[in-house]
CSV table of C-alpha atoms in Angstrom, one decimal:
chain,number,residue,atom,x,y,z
A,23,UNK,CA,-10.5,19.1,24.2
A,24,UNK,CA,-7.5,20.0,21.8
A,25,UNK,CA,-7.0,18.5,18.7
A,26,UNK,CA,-4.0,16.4,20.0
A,27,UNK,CA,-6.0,15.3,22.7
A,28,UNK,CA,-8.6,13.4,20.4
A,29,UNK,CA,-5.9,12.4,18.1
A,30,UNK,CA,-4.7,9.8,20.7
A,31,UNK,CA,-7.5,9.0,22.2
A,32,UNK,CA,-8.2,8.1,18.7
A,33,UNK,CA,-5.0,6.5,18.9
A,34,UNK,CA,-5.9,4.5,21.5
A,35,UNK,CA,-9.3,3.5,19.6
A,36,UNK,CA,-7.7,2.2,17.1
A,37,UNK,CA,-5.2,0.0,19.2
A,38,UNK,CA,-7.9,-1.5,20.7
A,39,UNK,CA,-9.8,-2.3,17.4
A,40,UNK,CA,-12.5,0.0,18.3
A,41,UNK,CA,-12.7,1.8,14.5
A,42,UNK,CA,-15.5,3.6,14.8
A,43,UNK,CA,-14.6,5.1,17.9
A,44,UNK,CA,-11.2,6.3,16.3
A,45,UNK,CA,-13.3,7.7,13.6
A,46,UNK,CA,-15.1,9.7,15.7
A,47,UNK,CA,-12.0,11.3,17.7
A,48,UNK,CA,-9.7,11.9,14.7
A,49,UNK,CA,-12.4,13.3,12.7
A,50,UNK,CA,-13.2,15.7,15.8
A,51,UNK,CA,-8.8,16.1,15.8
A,52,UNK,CA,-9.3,17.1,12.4
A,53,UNK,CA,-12.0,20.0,12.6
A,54,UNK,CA,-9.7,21.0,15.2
A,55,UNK,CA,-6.4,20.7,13.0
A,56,UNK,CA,-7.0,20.1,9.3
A,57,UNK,CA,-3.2,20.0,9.2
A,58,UNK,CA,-2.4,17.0,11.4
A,59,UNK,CA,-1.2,14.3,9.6
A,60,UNK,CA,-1.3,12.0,12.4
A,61,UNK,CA,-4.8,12.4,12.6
A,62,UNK,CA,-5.6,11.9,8.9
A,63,UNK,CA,-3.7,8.5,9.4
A,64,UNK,CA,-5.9,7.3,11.7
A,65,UNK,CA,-9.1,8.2,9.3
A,66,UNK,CA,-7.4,6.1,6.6
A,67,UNK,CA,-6.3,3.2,8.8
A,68,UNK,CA,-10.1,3.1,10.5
A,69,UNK,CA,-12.2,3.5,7.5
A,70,UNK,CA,-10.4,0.1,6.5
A,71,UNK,CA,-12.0,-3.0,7.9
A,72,UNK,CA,-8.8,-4.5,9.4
A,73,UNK,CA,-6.7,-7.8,8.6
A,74,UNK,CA,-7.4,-9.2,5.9
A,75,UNK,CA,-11.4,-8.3,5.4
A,76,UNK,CA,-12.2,-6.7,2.1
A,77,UNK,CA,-13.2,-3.3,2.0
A,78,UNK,CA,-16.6,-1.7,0.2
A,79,UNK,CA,-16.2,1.0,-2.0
A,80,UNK,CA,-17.4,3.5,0.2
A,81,UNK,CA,-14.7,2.4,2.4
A,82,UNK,CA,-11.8,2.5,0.0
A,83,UNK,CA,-13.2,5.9,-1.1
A,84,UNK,CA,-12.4,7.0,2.2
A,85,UNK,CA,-9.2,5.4,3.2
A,86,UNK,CA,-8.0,7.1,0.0
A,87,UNK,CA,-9.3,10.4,0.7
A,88,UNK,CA,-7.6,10.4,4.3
A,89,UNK,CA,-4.5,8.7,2.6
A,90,UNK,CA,-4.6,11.7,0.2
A,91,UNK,CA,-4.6,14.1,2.8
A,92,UNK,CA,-1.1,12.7,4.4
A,93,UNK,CA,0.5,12.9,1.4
A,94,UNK,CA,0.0,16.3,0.7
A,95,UNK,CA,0.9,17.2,4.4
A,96,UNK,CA,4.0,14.7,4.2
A,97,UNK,CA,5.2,13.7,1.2
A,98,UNK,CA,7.5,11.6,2.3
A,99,UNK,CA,5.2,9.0,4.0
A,100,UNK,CA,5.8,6.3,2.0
A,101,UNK,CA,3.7,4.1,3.9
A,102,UNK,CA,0.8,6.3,2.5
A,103,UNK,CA,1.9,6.3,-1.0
A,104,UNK,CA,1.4,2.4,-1.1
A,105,UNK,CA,-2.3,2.7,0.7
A,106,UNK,CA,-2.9,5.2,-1.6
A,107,UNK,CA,-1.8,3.3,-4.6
A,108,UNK,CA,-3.1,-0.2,-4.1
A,109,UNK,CA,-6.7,1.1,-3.2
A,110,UNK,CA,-6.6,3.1,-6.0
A,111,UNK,CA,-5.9,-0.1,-8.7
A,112,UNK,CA,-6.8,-3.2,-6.5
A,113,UNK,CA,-10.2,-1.8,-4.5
A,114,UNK,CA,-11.3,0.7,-6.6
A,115,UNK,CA,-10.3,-0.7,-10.0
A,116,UNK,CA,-8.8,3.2,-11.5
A,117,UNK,CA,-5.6,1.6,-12.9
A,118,UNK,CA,-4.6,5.1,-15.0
A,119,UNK,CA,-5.6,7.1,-11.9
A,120,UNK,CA,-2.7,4.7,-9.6
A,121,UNK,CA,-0.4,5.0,-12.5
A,122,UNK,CA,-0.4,8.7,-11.8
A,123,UNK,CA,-0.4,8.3,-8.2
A,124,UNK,CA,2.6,6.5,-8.5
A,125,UNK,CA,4.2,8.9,-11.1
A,126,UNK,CA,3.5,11.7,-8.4
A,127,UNK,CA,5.4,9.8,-5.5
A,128,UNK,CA,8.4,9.3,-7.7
A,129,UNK,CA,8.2,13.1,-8.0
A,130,UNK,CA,8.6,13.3,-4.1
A,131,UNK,CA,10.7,10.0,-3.6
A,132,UNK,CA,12.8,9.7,-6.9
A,133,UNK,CA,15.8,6.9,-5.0
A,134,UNK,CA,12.9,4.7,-4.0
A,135,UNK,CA,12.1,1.8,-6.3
A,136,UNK,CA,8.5,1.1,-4.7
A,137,UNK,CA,6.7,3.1,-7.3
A,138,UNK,CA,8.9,1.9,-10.3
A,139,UNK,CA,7.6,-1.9,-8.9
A,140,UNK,CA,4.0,-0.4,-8.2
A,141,UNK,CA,3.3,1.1,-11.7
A,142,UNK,CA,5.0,-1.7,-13.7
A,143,UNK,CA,2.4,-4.2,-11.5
A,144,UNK,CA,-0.9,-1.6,-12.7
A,145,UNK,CA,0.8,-2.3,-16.1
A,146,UNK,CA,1.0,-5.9,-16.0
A,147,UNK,CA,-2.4,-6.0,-15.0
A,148,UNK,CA,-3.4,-4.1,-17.9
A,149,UNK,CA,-2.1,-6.7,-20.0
A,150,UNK,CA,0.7,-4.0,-21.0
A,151,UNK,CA,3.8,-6.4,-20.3
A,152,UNK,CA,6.0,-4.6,-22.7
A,153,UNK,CA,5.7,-1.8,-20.5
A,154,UNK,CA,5.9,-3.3,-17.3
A,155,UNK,CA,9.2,-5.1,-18.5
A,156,UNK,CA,10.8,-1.6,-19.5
A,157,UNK,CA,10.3,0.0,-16.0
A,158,UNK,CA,12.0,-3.4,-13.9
A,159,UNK,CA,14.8,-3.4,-16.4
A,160,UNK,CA,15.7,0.4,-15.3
A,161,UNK,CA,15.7,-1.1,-11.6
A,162,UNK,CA,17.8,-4.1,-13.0
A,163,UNK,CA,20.4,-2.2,-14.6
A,164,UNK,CA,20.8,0.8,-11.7
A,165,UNK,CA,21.0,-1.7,-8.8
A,166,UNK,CA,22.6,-4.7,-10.5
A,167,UNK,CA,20.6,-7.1,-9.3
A,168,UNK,CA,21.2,-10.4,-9.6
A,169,UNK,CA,18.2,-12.4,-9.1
A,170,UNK,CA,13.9,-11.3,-8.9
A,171,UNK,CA,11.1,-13.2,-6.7
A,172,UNK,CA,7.5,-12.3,-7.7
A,173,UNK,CA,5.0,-12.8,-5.0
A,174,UNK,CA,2.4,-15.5,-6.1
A,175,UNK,CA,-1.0,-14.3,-4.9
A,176,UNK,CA,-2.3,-17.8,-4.2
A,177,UNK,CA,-5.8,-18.2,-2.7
A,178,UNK,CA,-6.0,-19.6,1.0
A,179,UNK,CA,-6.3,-22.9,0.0
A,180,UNK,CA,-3.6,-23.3,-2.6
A,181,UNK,CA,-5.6,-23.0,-5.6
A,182,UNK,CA,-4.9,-19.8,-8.3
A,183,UNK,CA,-6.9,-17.5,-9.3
A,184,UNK,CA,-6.9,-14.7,-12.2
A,185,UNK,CA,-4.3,-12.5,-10.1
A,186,UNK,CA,-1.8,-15.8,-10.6
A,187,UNK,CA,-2.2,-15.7,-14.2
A,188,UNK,CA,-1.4,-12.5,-14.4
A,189,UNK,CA,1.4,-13.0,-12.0
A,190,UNK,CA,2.5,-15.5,-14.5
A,191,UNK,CA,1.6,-14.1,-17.8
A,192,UNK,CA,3.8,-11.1,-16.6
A,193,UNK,CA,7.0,-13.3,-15.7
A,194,UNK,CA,7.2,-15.6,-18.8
A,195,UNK,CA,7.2,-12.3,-20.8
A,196,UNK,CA,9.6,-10.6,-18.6
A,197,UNK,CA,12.2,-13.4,-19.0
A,198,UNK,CA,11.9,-13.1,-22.3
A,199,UNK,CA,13.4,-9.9,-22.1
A,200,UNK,CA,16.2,-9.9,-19.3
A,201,UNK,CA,19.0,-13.2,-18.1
A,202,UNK,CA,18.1,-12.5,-15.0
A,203,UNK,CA,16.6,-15.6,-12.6
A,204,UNK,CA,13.2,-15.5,-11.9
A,205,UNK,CA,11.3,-17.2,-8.7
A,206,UNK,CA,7.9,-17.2,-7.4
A,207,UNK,CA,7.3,-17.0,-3.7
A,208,UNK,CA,3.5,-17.9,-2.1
A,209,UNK,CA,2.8,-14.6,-0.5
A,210,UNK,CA,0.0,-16.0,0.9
A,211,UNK,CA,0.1,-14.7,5.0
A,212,UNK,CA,3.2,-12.6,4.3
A,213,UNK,CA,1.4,-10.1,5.5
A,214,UNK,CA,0.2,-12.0,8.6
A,215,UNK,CA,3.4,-13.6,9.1
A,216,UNK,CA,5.3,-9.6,9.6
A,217,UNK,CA,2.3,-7.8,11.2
A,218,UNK,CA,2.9,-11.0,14.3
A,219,UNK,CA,6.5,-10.3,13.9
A,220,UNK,CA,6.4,-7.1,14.7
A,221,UNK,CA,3.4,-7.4,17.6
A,222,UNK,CA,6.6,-9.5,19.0
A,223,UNK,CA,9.2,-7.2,18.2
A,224,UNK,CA,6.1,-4.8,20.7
A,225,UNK,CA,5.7,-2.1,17.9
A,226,UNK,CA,2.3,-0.1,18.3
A,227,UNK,CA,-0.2,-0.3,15.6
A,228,UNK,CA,0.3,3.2,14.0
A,229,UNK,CA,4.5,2.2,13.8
A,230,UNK,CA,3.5,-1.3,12.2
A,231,UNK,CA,1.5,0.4,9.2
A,232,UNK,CA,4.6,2.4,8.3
A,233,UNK,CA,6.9,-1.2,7.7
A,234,UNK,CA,4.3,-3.1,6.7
């Protein structure tokens, strides 16, 4: 079989939920093709547990190695960038090591504003609000905007845990610092709520992890 031949029966693996199964095609794609991107995708998306399930170390560790992989083949993957970044800092706990990620997609993406909002969020977390404030007032003043809704990471049933304090911490320091509005917003099933949208909208499961 050719590489592109496991790589979407891998595909279809994945689609159906089977993970390990998709592991064991795009991992065969791979040794084929170290170069396919497509393939390396699929490593990252199936060593992740799915929906909503926290992942182990071991399988954070390996999401982010795949994840690494795309990026270096396509820098422009944005989609990556964020896996890459969030299971570096919210799995994996290596807050300087996403703050570098993040400087490094700037590098490749420097009109996007995800990595600005990604690092000052590693530095809020670090307590660092000063910081934090300094990089969202350079998005402020560039795009004019208006008005800022932070994401409340509630629990599932309603209650707040350490990630709202920090969400909050961060805010009442920021608008010390800037006139502009601040709201919160319960992010809880956000997620959720686009990932049905788009199973609507009949997007296939490789095309929802690059708007999601």
């Amino acid at each position: 079989m050719t590489a592109e031949s496991h790589y979407l029966d891998a595909l279809e693996a994945l689609e159906a939920d089977d993970r390990e199964e998709a592991l064991l095609h795009a991992r065969k794609a791979i040794k084929l093709d170290p170069e396919h991107a497509d393939a390396w995708r699929i490593v990252s998306d199936a060593s992740l547990p799915g929906l909503r399930k926290q992942p182990t170390l071991k399988q954070a560790a390996s999401s982010l190695s795949a994840a690494k992989k795309v990026v270096a083949l396509q820098p422009d993957d944005l989609a990556m960038w964020v896996r890459g970044g969030r299971l570096l800092s919210d799995e994996l706990g290596l807050y300087m090591d996403a703050l570098q990620w993040w400087q490094d997609a700037r590098h490749h993406a420097p009109e996007e504003v995800t990595p600005i909002v990604e690092q000052a969020a590693i530095l809020a977390d670090m307590g660092l609000y000063g910081e934090a404030s300094e990089r969202l007032q350079s998005i402020i003043d560039e795009e004019e905007i208006c008005g800022i809704v932070i994401g409340l990471p509630l629990n599932m049933d309603g209650s707040e845990g350490p990630k709202c304090q920090s969400t909050r911490d961060f805010a009442k320091n920021f608008s010390n610092l800037v006139d502009t509005p601040i709201a919160f917003w319960d992010e809880r099933l956000t997620t959720v709520a686009a990932e049905k949208s788009l199973l609507l909208a009949d997007l296939s499961r490789k095309k929802r992890h690059r708007v999601i």
